[in-house]
PDB file of C-alpha atoms in Angstrom:
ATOM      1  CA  UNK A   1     226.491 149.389  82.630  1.00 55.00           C
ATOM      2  CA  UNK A   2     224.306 148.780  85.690  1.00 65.00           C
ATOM      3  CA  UNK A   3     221.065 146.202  84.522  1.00 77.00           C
ATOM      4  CA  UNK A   4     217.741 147.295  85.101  1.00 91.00           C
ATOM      5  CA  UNK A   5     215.846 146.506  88.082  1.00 94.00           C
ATOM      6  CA  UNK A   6     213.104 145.456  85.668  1.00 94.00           C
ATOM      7  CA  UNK A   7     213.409 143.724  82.302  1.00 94.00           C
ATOM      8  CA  UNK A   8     210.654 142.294  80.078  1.00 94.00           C
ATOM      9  CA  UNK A   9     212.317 141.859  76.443  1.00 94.00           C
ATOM     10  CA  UNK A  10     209.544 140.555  73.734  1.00 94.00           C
ATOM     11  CA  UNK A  11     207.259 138.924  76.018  1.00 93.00           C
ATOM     12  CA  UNK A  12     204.314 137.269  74.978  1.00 91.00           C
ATOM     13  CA  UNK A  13     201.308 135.534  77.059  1.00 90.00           C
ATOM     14  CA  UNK A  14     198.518 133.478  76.515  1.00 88.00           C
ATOM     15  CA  UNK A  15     195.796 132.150  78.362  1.00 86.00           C
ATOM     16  CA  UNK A  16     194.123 128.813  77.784  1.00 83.00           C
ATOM     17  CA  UNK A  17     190.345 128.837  78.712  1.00 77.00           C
ATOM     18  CA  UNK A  18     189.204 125.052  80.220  1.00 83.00           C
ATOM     19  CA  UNK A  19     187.306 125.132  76.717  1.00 81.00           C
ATOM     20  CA  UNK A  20     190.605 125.134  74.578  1.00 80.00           C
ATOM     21  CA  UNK A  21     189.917 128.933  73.736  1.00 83.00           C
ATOM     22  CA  UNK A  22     193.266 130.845  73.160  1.00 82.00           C
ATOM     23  CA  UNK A  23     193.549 134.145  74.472  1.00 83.00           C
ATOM     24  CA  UNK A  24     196.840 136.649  73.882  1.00 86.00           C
ATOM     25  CA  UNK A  25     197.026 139.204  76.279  1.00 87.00           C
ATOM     26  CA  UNK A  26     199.883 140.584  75.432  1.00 89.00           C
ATOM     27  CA  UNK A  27     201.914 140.193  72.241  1.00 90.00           C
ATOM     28  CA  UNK A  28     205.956 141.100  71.701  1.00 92.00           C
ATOM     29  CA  UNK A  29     205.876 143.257  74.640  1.00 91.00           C
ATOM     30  CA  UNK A  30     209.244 144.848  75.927  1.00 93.00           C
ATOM     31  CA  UNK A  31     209.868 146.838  79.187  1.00 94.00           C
ATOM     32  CA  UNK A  32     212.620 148.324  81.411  1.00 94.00           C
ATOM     33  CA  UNK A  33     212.506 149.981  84.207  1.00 95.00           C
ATOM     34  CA  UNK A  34     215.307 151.330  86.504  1.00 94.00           C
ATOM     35  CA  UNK A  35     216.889 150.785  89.489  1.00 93.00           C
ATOM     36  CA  UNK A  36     214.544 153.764  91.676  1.00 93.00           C
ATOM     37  CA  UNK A  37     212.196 154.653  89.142  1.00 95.00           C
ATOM     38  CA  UNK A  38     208.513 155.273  89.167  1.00 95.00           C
ATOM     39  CA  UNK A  39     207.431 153.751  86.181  1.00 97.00           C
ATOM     40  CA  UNK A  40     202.837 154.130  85.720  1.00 96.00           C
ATOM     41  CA  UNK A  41     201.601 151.514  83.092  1.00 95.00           C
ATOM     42  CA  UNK A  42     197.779 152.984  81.337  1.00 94.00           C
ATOM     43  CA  UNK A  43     195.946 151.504  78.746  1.00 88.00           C
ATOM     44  CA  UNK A  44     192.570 149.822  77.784  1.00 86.00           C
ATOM     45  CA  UNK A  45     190.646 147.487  79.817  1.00 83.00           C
ATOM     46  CA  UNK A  46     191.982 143.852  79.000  1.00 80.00           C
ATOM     47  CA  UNK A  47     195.488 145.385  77.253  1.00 80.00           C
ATOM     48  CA  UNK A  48     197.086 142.814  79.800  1.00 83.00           C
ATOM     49  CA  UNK A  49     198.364 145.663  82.441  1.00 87.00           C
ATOM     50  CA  UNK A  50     197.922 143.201  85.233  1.00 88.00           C
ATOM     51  CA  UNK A  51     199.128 140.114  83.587  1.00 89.00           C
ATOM     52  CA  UNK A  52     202.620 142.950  83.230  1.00 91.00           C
ATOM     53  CA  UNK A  53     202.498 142.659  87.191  1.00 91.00           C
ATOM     54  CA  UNK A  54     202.189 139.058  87.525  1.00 89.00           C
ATOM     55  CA  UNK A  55     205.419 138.032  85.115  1.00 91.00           C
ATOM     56  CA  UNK A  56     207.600 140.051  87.279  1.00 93.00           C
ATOM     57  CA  UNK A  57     206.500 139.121  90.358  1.00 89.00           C
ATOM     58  CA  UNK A  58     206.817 135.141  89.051  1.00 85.00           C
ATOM     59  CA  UNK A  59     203.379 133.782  89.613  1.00 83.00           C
ATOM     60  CA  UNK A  60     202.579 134.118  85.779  1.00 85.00           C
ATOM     61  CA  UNK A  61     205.402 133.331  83.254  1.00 86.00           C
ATOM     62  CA  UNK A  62     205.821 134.494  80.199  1.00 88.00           C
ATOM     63  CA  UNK A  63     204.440 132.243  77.227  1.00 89.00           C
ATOM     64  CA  UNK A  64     207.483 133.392  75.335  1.00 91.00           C
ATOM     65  CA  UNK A  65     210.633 136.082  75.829  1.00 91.00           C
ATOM     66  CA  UNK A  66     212.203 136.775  79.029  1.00 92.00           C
ATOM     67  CA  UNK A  67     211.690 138.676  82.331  1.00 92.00           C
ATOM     68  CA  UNK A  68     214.607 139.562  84.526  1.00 93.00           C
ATOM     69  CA  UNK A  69     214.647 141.347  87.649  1.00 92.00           C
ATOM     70  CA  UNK A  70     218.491 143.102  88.648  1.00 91.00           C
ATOM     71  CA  UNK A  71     219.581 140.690  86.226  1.00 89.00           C
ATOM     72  CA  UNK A  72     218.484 137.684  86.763  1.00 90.00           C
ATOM     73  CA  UNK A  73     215.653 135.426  85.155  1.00 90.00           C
ATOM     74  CA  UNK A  74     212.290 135.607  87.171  1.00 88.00           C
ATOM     75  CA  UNK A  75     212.024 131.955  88.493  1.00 83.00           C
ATOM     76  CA  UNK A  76     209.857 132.236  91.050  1.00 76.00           C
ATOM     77  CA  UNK A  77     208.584 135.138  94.416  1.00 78.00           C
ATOM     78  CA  UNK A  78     211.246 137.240  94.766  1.00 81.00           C
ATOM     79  CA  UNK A  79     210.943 138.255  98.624  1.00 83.00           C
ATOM     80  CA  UNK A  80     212.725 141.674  97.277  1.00 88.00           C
ATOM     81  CA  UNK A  81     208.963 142.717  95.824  1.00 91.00           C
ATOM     82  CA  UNK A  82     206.502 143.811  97.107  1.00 90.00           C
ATOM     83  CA  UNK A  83     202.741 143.852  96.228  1.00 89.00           C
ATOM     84  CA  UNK A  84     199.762 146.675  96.602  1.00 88.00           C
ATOM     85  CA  UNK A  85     196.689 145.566  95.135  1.00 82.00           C
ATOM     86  CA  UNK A  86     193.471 146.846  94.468  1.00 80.00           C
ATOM     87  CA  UNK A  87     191.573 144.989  97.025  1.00 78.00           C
ATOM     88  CA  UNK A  88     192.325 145.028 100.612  1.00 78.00           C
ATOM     89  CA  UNK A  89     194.410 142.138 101.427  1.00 80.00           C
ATOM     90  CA  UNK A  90     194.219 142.706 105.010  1.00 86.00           C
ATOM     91  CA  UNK A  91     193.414 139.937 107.773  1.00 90.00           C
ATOM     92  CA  UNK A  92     190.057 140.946 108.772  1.00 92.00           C
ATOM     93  CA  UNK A  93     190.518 139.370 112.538  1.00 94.00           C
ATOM     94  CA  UNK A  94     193.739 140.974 113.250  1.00 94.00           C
ATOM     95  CA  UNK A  95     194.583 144.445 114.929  1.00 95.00           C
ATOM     96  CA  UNK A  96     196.021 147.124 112.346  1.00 95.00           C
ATOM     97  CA  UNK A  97     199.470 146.431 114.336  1.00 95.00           C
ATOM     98  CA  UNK A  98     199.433 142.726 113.940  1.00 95.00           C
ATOM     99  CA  UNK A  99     198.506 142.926 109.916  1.00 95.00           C
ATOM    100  CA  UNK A 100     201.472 145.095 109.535  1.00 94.00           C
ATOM    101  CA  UNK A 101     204.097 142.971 111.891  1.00 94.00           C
ATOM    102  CA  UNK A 102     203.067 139.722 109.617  1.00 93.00           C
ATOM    103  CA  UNK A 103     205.519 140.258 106.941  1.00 90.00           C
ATOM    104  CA  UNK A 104     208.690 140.252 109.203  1.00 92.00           C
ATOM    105  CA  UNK A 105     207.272 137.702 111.405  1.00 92.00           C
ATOM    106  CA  UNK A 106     206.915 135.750 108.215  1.00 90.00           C
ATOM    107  CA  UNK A 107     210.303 136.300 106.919  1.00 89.00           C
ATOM    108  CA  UNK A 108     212.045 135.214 110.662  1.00 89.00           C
ATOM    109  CA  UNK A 109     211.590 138.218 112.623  1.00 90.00           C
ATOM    110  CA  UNK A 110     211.479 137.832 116.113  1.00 93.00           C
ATOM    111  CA  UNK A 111     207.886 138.544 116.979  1.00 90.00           C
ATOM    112  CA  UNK A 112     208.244 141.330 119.788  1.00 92.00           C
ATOM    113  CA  UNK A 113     211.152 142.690 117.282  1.00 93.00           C
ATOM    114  CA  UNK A 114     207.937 142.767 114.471  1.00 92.00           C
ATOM    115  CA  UNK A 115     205.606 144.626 116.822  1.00 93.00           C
ATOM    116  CA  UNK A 116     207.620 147.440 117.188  1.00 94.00           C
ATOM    117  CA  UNK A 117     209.025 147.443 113.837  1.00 94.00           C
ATOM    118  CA  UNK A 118     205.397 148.030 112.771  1.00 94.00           C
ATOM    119  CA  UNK A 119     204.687 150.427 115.821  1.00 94.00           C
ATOM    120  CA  UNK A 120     206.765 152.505 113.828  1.00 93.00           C
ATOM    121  CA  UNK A 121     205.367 152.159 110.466  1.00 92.00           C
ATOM    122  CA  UNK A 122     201.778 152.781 111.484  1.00 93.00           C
ATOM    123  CA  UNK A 123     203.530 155.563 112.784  1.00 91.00           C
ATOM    124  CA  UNK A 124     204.342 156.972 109.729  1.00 89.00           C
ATOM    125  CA  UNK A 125     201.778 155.868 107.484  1.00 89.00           C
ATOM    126  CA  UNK A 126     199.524 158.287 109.904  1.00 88.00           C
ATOM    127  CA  UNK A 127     197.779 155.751 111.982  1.00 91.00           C
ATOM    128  CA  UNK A 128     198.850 156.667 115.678  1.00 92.00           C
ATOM    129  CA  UNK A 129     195.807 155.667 118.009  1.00 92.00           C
ATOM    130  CA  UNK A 130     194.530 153.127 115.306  1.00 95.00           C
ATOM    131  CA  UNK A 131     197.819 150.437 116.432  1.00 93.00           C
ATOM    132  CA  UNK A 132     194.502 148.042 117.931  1.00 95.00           C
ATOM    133  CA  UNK A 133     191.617 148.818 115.739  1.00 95.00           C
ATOM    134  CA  UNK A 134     190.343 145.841 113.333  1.00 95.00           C
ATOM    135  CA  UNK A 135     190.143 146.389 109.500  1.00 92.00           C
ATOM    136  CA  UNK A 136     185.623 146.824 109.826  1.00 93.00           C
ATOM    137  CA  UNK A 137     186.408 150.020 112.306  1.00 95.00           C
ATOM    138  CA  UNK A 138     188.348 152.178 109.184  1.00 93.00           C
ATOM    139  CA  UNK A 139     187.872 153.913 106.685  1.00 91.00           C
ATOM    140  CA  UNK A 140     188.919 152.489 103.017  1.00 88.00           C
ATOM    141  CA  UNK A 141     191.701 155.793 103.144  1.00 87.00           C
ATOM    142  CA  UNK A 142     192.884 154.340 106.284  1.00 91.00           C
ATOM    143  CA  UNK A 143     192.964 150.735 104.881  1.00 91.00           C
ATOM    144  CA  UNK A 144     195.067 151.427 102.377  1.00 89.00           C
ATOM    145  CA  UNK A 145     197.095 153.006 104.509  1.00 90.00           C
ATOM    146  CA  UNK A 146     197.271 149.859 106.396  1.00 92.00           C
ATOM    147  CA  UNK A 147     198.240 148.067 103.012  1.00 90.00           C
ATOM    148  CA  UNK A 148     201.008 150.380 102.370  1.00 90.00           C
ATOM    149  CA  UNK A 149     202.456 149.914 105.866  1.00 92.00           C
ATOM    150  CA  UNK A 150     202.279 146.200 105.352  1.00 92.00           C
ATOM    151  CA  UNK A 151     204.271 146.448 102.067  1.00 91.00           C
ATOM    152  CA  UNK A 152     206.731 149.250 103.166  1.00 91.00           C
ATOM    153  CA  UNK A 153     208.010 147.519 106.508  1.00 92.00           C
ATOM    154  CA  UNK A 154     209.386 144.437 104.645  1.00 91.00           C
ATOM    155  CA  UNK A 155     211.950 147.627 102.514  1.00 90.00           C
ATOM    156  CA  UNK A 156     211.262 146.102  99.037  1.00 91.00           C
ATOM    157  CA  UNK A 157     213.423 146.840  96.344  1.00 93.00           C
ATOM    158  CA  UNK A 158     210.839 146.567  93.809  1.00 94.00           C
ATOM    159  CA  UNK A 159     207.327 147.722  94.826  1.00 93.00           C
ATOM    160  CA  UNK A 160     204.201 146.265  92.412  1.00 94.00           C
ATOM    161  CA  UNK A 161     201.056 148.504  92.589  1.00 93.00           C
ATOM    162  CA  UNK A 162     197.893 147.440  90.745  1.00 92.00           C
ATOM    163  CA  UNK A 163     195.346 149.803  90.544  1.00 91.00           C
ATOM    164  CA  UNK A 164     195.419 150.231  94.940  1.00 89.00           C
ATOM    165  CA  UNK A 165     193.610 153.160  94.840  1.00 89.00           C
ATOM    166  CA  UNK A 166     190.958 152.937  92.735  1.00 85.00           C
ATOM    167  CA  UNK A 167     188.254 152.368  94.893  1.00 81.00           C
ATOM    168  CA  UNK A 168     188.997 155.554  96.769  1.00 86.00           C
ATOM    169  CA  UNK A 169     186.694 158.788  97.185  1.00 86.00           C
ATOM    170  CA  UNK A 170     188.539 161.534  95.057  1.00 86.00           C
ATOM    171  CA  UNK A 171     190.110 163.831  98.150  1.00 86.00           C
ATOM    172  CA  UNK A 172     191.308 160.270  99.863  1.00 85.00           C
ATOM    173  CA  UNK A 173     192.632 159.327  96.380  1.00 86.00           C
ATOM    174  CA  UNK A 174     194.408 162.487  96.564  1.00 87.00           C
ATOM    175  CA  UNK A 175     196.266 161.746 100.126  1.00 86.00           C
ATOM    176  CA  UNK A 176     196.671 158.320  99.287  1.00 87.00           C
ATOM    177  CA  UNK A 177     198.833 159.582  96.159  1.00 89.00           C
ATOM    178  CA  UNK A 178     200.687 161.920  98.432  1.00 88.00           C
ATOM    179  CA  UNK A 179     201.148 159.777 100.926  1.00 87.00           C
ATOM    180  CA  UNK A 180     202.801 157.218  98.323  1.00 89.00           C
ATOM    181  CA  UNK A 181     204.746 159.399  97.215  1.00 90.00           C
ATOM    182  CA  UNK A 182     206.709 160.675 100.452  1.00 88.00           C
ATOM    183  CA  UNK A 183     207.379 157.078 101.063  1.00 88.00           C
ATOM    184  CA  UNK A 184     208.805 156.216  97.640  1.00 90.00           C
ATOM    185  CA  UNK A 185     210.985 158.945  98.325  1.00 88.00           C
ATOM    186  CA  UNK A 186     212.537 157.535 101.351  1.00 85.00           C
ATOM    187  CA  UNK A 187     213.346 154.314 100.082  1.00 79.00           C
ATOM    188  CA  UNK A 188     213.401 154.978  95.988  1.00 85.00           C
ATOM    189  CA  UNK A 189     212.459 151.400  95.116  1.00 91.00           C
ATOM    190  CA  UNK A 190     211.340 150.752  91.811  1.00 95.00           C
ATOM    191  CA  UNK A 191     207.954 150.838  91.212  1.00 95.00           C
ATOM    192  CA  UNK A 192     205.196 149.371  88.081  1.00 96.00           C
ATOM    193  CA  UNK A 193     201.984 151.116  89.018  1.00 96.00           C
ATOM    194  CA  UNK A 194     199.277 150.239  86.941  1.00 94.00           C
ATOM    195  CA  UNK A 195     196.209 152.279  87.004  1.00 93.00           C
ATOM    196  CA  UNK A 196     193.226 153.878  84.615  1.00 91.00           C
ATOM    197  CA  UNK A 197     193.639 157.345  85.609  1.00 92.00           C
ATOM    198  CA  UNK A 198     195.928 159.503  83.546  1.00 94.00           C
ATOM    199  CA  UNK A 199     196.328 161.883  86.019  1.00 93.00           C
ATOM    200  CA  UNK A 200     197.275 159.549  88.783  1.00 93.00           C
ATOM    201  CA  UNK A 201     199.914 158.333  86.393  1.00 95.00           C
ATOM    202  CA  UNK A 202     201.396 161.798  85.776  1.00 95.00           C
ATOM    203  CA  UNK A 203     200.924 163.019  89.267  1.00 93.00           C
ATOM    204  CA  UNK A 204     202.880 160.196  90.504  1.00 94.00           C
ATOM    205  CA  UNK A 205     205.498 158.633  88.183  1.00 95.00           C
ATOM    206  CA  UNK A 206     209.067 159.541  85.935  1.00 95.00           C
ATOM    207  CA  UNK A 207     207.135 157.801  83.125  1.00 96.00           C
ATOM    208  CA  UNK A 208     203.992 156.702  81.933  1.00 97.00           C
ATOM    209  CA  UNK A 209     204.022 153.635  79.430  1.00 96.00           C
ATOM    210  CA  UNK A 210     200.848 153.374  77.144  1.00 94.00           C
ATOM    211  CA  UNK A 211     199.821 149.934  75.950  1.00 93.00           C
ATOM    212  CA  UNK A 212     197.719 149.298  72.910  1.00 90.00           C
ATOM    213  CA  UNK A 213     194.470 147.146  73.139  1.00 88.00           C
ATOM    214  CA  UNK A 214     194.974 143.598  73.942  1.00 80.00           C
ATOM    215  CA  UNK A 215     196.775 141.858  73.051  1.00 86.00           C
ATOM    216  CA  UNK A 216     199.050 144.585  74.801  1.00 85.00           C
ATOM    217  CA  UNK A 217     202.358 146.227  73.336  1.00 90.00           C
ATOM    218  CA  UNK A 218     203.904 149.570  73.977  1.00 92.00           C
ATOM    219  CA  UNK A 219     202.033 151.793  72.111  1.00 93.00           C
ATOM    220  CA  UNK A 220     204.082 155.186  73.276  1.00 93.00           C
ATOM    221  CA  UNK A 221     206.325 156.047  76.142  1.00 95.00           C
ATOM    222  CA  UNK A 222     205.892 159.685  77.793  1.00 96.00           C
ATOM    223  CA  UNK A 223     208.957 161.082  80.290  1.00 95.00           C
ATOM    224  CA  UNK A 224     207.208 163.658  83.302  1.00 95.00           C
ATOM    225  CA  UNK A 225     209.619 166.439  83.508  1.00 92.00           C
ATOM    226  CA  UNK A 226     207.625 167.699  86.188  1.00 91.00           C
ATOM    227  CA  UNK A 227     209.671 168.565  89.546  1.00 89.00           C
ATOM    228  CA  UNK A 228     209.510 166.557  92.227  1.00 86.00           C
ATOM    229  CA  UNK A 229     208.259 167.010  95.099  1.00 80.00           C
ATOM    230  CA  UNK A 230     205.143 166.632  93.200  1.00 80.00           C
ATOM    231  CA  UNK A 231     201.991 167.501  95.155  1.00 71.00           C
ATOM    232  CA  UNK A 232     198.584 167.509  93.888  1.00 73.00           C
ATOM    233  CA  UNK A 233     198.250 171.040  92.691  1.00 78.00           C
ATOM    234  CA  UNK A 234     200.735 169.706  89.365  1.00 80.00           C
ATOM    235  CA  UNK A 235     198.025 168.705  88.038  1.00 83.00           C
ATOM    236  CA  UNK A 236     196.955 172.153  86.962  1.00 86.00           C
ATOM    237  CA  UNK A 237     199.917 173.766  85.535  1.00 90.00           C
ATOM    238  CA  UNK A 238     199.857 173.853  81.663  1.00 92.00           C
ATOM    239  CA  UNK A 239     202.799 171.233  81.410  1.00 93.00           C
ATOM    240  CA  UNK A 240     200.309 168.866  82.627  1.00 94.00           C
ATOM    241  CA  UNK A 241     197.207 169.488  81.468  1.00 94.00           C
ATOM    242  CA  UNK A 242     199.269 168.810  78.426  1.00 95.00           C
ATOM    243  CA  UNK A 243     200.901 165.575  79.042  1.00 95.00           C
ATOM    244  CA  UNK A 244     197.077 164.577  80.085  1.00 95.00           C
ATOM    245  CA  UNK A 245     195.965 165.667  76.737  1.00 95.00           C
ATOM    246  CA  UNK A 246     198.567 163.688  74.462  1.00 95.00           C
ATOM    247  CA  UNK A 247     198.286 160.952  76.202  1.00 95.00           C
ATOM    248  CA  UNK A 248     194.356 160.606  76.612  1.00 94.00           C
ATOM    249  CA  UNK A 249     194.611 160.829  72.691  1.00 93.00           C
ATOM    250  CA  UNK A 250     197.231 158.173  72.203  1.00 93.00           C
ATOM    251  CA  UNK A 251     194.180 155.774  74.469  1.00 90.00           C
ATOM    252  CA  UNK A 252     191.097 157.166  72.933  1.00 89.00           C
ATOM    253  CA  UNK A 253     192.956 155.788  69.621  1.00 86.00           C
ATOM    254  CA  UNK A 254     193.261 152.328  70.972  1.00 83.00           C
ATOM    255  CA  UNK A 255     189.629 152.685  72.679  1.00 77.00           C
ATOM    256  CA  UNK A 256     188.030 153.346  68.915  1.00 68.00           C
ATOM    257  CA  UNK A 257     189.823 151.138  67.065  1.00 57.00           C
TER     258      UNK A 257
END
């Protein structure tokens, strides 16, 4: 039986203030995800859906249980994942082209070898013309595009996304989702994408995972049988608007507790 690409099996984590104050974030928390999968994590504020992100990606180990990726315990920055977060994290004095060639040229690339690699990618991510425009002459849609070319070109096998497009006006929100969405397809890596919108999550993943209030655990797990391709007009068919329903009720729980 082939492993997971993800595996967090009764996971606990706990943060020590510079006071001595002990803080659980999350408590007996278990997760798999598979090998192509998009897997959307919801839940309160402070229910530790970030602090999910940083086990597997090895900055933030566990307090107790185990986290595996394709197998094998997380022992440090696995160059196979890749990381979309909420903020920019774009060089502001470097050309949209350069910010995207960094991550080959990084990893060994050969630096002309880069530049055309990302020629390509800002290519595709819709930024044609843009190639030597600076980060303070776009938009935050086109930003984020940026970011997503930046991740993309280095092929990750596992793709991290933490709330990347919350800052966005609702119709770029929209694309962004979209445009996420035709590239996942492409390259099917599996992807945690953490977020506070229910109907991002159902728009864009194969499941959505609902923690409880910190400390987190799984409160409930919901499959999306919706087809894919799934554009934004899913979102008003009555398979949805149900989905969006149970699950908003499974978080206002947690949210009145």
């Amino acid at each position: 039986m082939m492993s997971p690409a993800i595996e967090l099996s009764n996971v606990s984590r706990k943060f020590i203030s510079p006071k001595g104050k002990v803080t659980l974030a999350l408590r007996d928390f278990s997760l798999q995800v598979r090998e192509g999968e998009f897997c959307a994590i919801v839940g309160p504020t402070g229910c530790g859906k970030s602090t999910t992100l940083g086990m597997i990606t090895g900055l933030n180990p566990p307090s107790s249980g185990s986290v595996k990726v394709f197998g094998k315990p997380v022992s440090g920055v696995d160059p196979k994942i890749g990381f979309v977060f909420q903020a920019d994290a774009v060089f502001p004095w470097k050309s949209v082209l350069d910010n995207v060639a960094c991550g080959p040229i990084f990893r060994g690339l050969d630096p002309s070898a880069a530049r055309d690699k990302a020629a390509d990618w800002v290519r595709r991510v819709g930024l044609a013309g843009f190639e030597h425009h600076y980060p303070h002459q776009l938009s935050g849609g086109m930003r984020k595009r940026v970011a997503l070319a930046q991740t993309f070109i280095n092929e990750p096998a596992i793709l991290l996304m933490d709330e990347p497009f919350s800052a966005l006006d609702v119709q770029t929100r929209a694309m962004m989702q979209e445009e996420l969405l035709g590239l996942w397809s492409e390259r099917k890596a599996s992807v945690v994408f953490v977020t506070h919108d229910i109907d991002e999550a159902i728009t864009l993943a194969d499941r959505v995972v609902v923690l409880t209030k910190g400390p987190g655990s799984v409160k409930s797990v919901y499959d999306i049988p919706l087809p894919r391709p799934r554009a934004t007009e899913a979102r008003y068919t009555p398979e949805f608007i149900d989905l969006s329903r149970q699950i908003w009720a499974d978080l206002k729980a947690e949210v009145s507790i």
